[in-house]
XYZ file of N, CA and C in Angstrom:
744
model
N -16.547 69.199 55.819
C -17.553 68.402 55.126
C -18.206 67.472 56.157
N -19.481 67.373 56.038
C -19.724 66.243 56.939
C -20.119 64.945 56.807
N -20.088 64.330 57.570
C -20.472 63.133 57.808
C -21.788 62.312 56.861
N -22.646 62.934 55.996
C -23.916 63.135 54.969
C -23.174 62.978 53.455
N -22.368 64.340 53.972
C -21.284 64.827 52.560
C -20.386 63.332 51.890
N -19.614 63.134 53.205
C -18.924 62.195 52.617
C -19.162 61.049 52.056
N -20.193 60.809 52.562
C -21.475 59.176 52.642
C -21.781 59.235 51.226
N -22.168 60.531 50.800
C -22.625 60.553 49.494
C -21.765 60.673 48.170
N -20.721 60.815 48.716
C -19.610 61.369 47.262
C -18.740 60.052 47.690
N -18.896 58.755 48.190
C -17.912 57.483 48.489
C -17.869 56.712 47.290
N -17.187 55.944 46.538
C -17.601 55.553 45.691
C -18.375 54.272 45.519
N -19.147 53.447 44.705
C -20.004 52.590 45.209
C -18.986 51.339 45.262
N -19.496 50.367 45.627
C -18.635 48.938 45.976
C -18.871 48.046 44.278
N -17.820 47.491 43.819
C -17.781 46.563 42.492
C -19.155 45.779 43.068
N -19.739 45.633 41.593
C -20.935 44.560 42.158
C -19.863 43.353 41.862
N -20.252 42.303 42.869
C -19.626 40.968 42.520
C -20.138 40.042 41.116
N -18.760 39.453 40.668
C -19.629 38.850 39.426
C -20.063 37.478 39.823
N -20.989 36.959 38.938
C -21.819 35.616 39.321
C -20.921 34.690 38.637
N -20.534 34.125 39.683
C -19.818 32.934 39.082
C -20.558 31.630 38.376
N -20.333 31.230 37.125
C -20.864 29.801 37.052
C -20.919 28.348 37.579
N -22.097 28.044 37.839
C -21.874 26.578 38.231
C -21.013 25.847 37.457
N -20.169 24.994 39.031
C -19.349 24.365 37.627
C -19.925 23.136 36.912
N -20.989 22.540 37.253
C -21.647 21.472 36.316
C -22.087 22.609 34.771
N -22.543 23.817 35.037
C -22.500 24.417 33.632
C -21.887 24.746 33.183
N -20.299 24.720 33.558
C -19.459 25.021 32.966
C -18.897 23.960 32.491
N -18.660 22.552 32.748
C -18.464 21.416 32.467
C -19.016 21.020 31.043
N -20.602 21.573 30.626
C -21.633 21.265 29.817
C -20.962 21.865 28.554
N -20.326 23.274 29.265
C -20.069 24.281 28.155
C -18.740 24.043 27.646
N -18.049 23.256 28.256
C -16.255 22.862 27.827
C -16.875 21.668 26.969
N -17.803 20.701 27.479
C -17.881 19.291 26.859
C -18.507 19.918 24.943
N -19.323 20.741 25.300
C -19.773 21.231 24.109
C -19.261 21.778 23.099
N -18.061 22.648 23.397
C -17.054 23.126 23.034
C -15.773 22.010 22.137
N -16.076 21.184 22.970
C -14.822 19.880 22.668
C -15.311 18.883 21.298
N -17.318 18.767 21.938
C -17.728 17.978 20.706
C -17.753 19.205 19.650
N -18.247 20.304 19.624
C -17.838 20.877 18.356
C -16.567 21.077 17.365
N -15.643 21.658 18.613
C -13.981 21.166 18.056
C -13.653 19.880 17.357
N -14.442 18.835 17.687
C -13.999 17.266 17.245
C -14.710 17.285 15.688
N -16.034 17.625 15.532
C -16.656 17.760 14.718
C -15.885 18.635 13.474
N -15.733 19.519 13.465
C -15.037 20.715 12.901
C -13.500 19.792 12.353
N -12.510 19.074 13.199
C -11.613 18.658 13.243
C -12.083 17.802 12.396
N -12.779 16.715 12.233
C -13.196 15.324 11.792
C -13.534 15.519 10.119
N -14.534 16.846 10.075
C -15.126 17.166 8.639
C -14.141 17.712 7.696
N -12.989 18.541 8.061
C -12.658 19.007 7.271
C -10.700 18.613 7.922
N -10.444 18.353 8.513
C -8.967 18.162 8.801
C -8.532 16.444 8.483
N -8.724 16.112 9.761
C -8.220 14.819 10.100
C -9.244 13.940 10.647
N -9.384 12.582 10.346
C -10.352 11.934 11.004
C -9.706 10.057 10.936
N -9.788 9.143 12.162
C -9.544 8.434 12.584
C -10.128 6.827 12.050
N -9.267 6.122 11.635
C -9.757 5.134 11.314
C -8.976 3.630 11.436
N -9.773 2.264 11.574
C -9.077 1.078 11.741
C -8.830 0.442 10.530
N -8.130 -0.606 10.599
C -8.121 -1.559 9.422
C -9.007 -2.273 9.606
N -9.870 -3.156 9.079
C -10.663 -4.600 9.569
C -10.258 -5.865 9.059
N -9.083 -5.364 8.320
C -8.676 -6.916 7.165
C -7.270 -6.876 6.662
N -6.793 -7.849 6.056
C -5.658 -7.387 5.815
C -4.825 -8.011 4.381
N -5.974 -7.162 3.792
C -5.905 -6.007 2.631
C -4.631 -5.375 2.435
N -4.178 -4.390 3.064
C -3.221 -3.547 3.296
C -1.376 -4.136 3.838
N -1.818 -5.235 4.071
C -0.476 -5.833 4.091
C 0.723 -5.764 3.717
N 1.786 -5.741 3.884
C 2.531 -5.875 4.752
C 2.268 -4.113 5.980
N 1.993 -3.102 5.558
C 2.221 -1.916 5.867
C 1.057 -2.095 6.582
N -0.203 -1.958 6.810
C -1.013 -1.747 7.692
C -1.830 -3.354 8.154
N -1.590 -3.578 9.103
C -2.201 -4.780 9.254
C -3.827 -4.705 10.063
N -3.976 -6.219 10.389
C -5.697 -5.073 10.953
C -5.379 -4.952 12.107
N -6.596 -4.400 12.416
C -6.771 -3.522 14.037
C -6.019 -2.071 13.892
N -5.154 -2.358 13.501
C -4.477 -0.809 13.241
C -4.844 0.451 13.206
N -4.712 1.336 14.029
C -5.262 2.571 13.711
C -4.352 3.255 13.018
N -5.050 4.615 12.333
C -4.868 5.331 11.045
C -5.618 6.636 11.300
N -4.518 7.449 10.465
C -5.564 8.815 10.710
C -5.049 9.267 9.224
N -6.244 10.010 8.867
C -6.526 10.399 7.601
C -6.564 11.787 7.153
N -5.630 12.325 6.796
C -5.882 14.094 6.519
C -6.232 14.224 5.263
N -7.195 15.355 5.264
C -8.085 15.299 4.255
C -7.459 17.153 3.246
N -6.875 18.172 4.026
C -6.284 19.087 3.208
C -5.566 18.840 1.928
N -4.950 17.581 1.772
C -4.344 17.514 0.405
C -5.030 17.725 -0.688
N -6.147 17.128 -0.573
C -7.507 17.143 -1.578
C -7.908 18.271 -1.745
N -7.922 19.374 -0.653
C -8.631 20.905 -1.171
C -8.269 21.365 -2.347
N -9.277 22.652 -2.484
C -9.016 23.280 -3.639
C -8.842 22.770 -4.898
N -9.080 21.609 -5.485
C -9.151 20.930 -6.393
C -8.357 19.661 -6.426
N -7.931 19.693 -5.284
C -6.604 18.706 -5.570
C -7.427 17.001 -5.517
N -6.585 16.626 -5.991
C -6.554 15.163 -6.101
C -5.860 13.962 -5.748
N -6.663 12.797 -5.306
C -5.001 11.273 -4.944
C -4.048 11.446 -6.363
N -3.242 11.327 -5.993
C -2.342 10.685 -6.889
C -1.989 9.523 -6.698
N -1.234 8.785 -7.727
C -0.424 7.189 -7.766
C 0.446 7.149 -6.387
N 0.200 6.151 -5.719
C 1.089 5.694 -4.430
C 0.206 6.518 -3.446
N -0.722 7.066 -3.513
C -1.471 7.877 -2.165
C -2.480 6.368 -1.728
N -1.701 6.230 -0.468
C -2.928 5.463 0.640
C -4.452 6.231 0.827
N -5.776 5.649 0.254
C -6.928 6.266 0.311
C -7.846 5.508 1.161
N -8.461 6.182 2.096
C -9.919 5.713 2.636
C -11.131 6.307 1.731
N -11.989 5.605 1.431
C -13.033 5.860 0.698
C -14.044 5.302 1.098
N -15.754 5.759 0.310
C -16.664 5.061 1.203
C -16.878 3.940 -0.540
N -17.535 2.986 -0.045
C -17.843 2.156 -0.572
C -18.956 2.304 -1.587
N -17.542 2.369 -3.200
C -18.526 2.588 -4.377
C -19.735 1.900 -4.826
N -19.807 0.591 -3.803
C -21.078 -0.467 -4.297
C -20.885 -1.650 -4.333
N -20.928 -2.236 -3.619
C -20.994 -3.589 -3.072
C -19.531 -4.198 -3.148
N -18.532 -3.194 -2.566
C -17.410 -3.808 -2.169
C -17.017 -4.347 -1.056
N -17.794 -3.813 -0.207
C -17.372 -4.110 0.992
C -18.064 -5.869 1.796
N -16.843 -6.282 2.057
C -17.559 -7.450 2.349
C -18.021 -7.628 4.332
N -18.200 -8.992 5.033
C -18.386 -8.835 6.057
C -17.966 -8.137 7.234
N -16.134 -8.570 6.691
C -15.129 -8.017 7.983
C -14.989 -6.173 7.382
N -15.109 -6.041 6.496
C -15.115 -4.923 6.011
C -15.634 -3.358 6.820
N -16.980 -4.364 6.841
C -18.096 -3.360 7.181
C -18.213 -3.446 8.521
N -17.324 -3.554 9.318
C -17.465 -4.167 11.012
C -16.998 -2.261 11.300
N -17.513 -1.806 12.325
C -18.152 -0.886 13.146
C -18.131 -0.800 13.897
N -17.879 0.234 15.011
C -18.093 0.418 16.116
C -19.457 -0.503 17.065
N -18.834 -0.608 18.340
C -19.389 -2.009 18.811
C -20.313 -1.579 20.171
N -20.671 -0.255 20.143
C -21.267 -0.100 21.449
C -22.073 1.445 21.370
N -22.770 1.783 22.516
C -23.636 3.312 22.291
C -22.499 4.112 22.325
N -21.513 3.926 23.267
C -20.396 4.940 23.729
C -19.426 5.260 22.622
N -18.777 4.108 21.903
C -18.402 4.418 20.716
C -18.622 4.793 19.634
N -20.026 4.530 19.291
C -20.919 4.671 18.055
C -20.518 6.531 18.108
N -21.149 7.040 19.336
C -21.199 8.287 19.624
C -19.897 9.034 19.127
N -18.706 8.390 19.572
C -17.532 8.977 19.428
C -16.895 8.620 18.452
N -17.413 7.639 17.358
C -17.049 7.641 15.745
C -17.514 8.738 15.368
N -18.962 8.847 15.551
C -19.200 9.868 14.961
C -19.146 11.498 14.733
N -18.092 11.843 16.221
C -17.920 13.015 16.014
C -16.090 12.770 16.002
N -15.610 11.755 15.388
C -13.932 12.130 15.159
C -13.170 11.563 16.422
N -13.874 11.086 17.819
C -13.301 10.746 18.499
C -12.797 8.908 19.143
N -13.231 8.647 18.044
C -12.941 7.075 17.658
C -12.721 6.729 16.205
N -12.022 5.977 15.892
C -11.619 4.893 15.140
C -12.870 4.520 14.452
N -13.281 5.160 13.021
C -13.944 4.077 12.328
C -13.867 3.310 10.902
N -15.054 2.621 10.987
C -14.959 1.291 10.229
C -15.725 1.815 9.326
N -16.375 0.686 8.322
C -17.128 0.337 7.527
C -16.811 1.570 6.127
N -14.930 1.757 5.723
C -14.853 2.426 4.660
C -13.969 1.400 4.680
N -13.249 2.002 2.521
C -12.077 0.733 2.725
C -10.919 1.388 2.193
N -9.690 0.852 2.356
C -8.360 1.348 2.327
C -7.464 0.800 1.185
N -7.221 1.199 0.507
C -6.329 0.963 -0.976
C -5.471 1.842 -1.175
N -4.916 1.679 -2.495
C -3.552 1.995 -2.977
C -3.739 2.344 -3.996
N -3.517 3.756 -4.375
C -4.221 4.661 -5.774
C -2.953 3.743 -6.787
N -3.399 3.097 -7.825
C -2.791 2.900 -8.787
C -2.722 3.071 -10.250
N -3.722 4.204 -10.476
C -4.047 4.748 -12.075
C -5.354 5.773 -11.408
N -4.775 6.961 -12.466
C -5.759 8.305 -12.036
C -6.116 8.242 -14.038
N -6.995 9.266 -13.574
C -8.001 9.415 -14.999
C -6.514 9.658 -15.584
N -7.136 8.669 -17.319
C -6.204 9.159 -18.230
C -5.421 7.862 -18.483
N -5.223 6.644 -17.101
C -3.855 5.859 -17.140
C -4.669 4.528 -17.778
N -4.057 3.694 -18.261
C -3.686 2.662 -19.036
C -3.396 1.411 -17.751
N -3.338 0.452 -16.782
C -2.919 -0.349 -16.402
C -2.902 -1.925 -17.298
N -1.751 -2.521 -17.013
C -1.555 -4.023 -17.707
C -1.012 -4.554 -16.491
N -1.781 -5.800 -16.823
C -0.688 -7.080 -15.648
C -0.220 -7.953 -17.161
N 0.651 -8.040 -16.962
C 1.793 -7.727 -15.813
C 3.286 -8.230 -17.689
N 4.390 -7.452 -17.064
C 5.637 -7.764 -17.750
C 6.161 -9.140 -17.893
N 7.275 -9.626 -18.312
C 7.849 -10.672 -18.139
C 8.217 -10.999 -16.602
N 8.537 -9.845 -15.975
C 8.880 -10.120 -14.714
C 7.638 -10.088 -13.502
N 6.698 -10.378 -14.018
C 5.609 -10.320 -13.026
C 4.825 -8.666 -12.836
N 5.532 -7.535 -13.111
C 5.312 -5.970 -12.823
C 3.802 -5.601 -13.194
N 3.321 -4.822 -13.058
C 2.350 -4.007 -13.751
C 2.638 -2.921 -14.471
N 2.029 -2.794 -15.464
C 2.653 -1.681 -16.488
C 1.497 -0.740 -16.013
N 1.681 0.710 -15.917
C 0.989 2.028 -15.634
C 1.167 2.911 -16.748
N 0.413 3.094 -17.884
C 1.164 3.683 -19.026
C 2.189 3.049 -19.656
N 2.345 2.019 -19.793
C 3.688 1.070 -20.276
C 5.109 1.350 -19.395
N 4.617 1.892 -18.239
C 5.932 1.695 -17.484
C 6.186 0.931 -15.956
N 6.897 -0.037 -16.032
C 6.860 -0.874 -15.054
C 6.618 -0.699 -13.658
N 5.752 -0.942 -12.945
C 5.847 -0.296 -11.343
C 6.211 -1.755 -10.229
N 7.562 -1.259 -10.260
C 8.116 -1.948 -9.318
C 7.519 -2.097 -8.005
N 6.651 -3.031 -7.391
C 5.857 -2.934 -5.893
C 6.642 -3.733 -4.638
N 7.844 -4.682 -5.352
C 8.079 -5.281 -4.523
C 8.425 -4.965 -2.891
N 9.144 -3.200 -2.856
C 9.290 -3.374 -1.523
C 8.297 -2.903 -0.402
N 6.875 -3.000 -1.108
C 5.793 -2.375 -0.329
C 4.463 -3.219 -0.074
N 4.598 -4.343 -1.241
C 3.403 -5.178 -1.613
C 3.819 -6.674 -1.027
N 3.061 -7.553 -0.532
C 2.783 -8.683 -0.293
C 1.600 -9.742 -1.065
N 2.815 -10.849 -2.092
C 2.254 -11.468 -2.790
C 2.555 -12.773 -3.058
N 1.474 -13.568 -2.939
C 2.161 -15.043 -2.951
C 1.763 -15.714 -4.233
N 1.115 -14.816 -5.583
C 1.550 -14.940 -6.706
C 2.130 -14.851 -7.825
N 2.535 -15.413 -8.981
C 3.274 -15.620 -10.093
C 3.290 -14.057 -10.668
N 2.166 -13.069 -10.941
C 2.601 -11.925 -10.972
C 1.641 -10.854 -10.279
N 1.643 -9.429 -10.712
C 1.233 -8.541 -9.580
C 0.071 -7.863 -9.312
N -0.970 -8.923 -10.166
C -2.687 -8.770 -10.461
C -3.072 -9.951 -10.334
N -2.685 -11.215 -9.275
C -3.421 -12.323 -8.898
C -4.606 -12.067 -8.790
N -5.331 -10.717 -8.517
C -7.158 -11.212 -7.667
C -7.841 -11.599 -9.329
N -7.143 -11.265 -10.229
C -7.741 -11.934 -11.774
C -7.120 -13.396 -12.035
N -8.154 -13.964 -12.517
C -7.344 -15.741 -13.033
C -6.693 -15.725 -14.000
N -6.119 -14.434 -14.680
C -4.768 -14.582 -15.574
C -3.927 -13.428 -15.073
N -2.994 -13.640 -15.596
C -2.138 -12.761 -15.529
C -1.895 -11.861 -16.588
N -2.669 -11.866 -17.415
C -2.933 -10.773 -19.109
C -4.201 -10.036 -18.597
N -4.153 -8.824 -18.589
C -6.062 -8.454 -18.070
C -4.771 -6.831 -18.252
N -6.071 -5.862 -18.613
C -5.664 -4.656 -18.645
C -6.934 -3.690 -18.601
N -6.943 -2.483 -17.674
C -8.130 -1.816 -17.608
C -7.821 -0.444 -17.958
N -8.660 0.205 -18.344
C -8.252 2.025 -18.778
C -8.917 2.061 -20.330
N -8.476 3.291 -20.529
C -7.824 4.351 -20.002
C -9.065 4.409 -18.690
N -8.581 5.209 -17.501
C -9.042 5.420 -16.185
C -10.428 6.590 -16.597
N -11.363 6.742 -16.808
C -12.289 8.178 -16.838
C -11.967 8.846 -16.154
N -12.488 10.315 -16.219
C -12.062 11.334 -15.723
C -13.206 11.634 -14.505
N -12.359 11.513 -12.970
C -12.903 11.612 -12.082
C -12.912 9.915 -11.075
N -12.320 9.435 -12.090
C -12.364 8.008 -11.484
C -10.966 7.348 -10.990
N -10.702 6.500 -9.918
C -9.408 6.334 -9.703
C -9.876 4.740 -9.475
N -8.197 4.079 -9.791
C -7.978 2.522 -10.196
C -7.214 2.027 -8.642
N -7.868 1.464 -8.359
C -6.632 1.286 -6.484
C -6.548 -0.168 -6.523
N -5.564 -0.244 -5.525
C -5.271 -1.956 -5.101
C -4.848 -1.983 -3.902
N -5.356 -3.563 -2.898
C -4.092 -3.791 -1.609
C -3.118 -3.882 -2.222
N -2.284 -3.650 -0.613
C -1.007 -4.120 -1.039
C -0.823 -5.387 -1.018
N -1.723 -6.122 0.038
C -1.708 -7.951 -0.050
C -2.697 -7.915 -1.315
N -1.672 -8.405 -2.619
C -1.933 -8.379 -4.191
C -2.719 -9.833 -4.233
N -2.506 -10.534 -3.290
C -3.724 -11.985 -3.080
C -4.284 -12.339 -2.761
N -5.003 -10.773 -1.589
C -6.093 -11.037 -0.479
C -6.583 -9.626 -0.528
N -6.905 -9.019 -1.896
C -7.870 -7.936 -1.832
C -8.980 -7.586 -2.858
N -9.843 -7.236 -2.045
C -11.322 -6.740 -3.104
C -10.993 -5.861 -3.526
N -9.825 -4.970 -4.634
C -9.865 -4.116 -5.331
C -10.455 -3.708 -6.583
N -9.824 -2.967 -7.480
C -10.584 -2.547 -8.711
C -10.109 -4.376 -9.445
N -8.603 -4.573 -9.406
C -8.666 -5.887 -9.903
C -9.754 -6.843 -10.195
N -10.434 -6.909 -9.188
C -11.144 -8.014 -8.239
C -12.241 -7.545 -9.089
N -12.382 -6.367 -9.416
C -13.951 -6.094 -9.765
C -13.717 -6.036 -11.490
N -12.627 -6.449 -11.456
C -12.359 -6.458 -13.263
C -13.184 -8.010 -13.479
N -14.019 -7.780 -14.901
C -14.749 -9.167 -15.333
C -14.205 -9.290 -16.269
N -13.369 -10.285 -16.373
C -12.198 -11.224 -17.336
C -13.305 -12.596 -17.588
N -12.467 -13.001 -18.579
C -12.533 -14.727 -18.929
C -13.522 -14.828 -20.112
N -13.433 -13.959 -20.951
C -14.708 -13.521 -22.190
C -13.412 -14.813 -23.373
N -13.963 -14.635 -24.164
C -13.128 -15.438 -25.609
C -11.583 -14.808 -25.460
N -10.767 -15.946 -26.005
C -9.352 -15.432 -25.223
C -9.024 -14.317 -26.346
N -8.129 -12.985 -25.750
C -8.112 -11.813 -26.802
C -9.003 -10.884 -26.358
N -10.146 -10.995 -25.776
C -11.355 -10.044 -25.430
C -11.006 -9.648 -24.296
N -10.920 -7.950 -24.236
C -10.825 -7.086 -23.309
C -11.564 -7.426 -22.104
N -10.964 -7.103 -20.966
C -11.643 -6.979 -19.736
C -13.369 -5.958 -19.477
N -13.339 -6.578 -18.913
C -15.284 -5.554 -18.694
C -14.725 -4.425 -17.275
N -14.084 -3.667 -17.355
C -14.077 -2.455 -16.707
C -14.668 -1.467 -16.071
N -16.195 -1.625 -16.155
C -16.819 -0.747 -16.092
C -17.046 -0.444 -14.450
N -17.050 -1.618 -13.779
C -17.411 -1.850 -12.082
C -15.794 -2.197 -11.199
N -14.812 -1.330 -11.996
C -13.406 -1.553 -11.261
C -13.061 -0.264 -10.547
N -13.954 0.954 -11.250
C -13.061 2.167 -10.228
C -13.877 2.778 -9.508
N -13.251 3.756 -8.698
C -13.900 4.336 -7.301
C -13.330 5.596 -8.197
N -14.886 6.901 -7.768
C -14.952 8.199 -8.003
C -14.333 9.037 -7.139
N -13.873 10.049 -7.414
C -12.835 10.550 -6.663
C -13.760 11.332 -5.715
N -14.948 11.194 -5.598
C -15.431 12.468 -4.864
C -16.043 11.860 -3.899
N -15.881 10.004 -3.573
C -15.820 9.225 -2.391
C -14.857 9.290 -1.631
N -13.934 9.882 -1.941
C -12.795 9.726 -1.322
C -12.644 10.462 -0.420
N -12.401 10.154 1.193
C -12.229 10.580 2.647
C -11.195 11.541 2.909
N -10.068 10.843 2.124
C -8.396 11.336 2.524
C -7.468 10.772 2.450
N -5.985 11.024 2.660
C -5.065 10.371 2.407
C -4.333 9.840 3.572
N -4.231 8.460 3.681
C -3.689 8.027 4.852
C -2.185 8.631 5.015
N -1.944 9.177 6.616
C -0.377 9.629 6.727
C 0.006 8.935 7.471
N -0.529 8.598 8.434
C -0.040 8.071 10.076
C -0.561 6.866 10.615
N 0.132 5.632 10.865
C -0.008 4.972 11.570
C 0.059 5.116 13.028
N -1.236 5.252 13.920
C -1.005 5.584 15.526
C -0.824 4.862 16.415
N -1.540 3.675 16.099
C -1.578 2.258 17.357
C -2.294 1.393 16.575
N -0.965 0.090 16.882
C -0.392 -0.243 18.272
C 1.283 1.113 18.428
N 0.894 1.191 19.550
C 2.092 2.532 19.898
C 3.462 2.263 19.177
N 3.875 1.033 19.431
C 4.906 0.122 19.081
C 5.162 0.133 17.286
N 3.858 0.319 16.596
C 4.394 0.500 15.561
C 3.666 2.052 14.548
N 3.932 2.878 15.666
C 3.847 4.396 15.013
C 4.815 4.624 13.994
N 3.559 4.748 12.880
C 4.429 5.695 11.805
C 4.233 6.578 10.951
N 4.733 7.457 10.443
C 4.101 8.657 9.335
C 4.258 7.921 7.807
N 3.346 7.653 6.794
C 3.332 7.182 5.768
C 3.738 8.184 4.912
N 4.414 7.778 4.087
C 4.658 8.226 2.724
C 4.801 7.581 1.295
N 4.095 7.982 0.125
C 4.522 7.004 -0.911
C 5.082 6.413 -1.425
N 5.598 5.776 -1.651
C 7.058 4.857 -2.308
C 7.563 5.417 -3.686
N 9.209 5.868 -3.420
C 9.739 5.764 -4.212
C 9.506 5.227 -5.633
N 8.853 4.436 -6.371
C 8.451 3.335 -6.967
C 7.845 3.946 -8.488
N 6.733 4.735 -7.409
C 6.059 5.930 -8.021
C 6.459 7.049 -8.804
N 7.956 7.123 -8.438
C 8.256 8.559 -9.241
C 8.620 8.007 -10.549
N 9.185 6.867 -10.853
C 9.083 6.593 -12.123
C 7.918 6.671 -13.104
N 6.658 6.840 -13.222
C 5.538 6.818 -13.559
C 5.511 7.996 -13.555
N 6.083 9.266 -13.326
C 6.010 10.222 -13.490
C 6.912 11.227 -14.738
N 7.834 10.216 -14.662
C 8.907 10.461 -15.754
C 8.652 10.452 -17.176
């Protein structure tokens, strides 16, 4: 064979592949990451602070919190003792409330899941459509359906019984509508809850005005699980014991 022959039957050389710049490849990971965060934020888990302290003894402010939102799928719903972030049914939120991310860099990274945000508020599901609440028993309690809900080892209160944000201690709201949920802090003497938005003090005997006390369930963000930072006091939340009686 000759020298023509062989030249022509050689096989050809791999073309080389084009490697990417790595500034475009940088563009294409960063892009990748804000979509992942996005995706993560809308439908999983998404990050949030305290601004007040509302939530007392258990979440104090500054605190970060992360919020998973799967419990709720498929129809599901808070239940009694579920920690909720929600957005603000209407003029609840007061100054410290509504405090926000504080810069371009953060603004950016609230908004795709990669910061801590503000301006929602954090309560304590305490009557789902259907429930009955009373303040309070002989012993200070709240009745949920006429059954006592013991709060003491979760709630912080420096009044006589366990619906101080009203100026009596007789006030009762419900039955709950359907689609609507009844929440409270756990600091029972330093929160804008449904309490708070109960309008009492009519002729003594006359029902509470109810109508501007509950939050719709379809504001609702998610259910707080996790306390993240300060590192020092990481923890996974769960509802209190307290609760299963109300179920009985």
């Amino acid at each position: 064979m000759s020298e023509e022959d062989q030249g022509a039957t050689a096989p050809a050389a791999p073309a080389r592949r084009r490697r990417i710049p790595v500034w475009q490849e940088s563009l294409l990971l960063l892009g990748l990451a804000i979509v992942l965060a996005l995706v993560v934020k809308t439908f999983l888990v998404q990050a949030f602070y305290i601004p007040s302290g509302s939530m007392e003894p258990g979440l104090e402010i500054n605190d970060r919190i992360l919020v998973q939102k799967v419990s709720y799928w498929g129809g599901g719903s808070p239940e009694r003792g579920d920690v909720v972030v929600f957005e603000d049914p209407g003029s609840w939120l007061g100054a410290g409330d509504a405090t926000t991310s504080t810069g371009l860099l953060t603004d950016v990274m609230s908004r795709i899941g990669l910061y801590p945000t503000g301006g929602h508020l954090v309560k304590r599901v305490i009557g789902v459509a259907g429930d009955t609440i009373e303040c309070c028993d002989e012993q200070g309690r709240l009745l949920v359906n006429g059954v006592p809900l013991d709060s003491s080892s979760f709630t912080l209160n420096d009044g006589r019984c366990d619906g101080p944000m009203v100026s009596t201690c007789r006030w009762s709201a419900g039955p709950v509508p359907e689609g609507e949920l009844f929440v409270m802090g756990d600091h029972r003497d330093d929160s804008a809850d449904s309490s708070f938005h109960l309008r009492c003090g009519g002729r003594k005997g006359e029902p509470c005005d109810d109508s501007e006390a509950y939050v719709p369930v379809e504001l609702v963000v998610g259910k707080v699980f996790a306390r993240v930072w300060p590192a020092s006091r990481f923890d996974l939340l769960s509802r209190p014991d307290a609760f299963e009686a109300l179920e009985q």
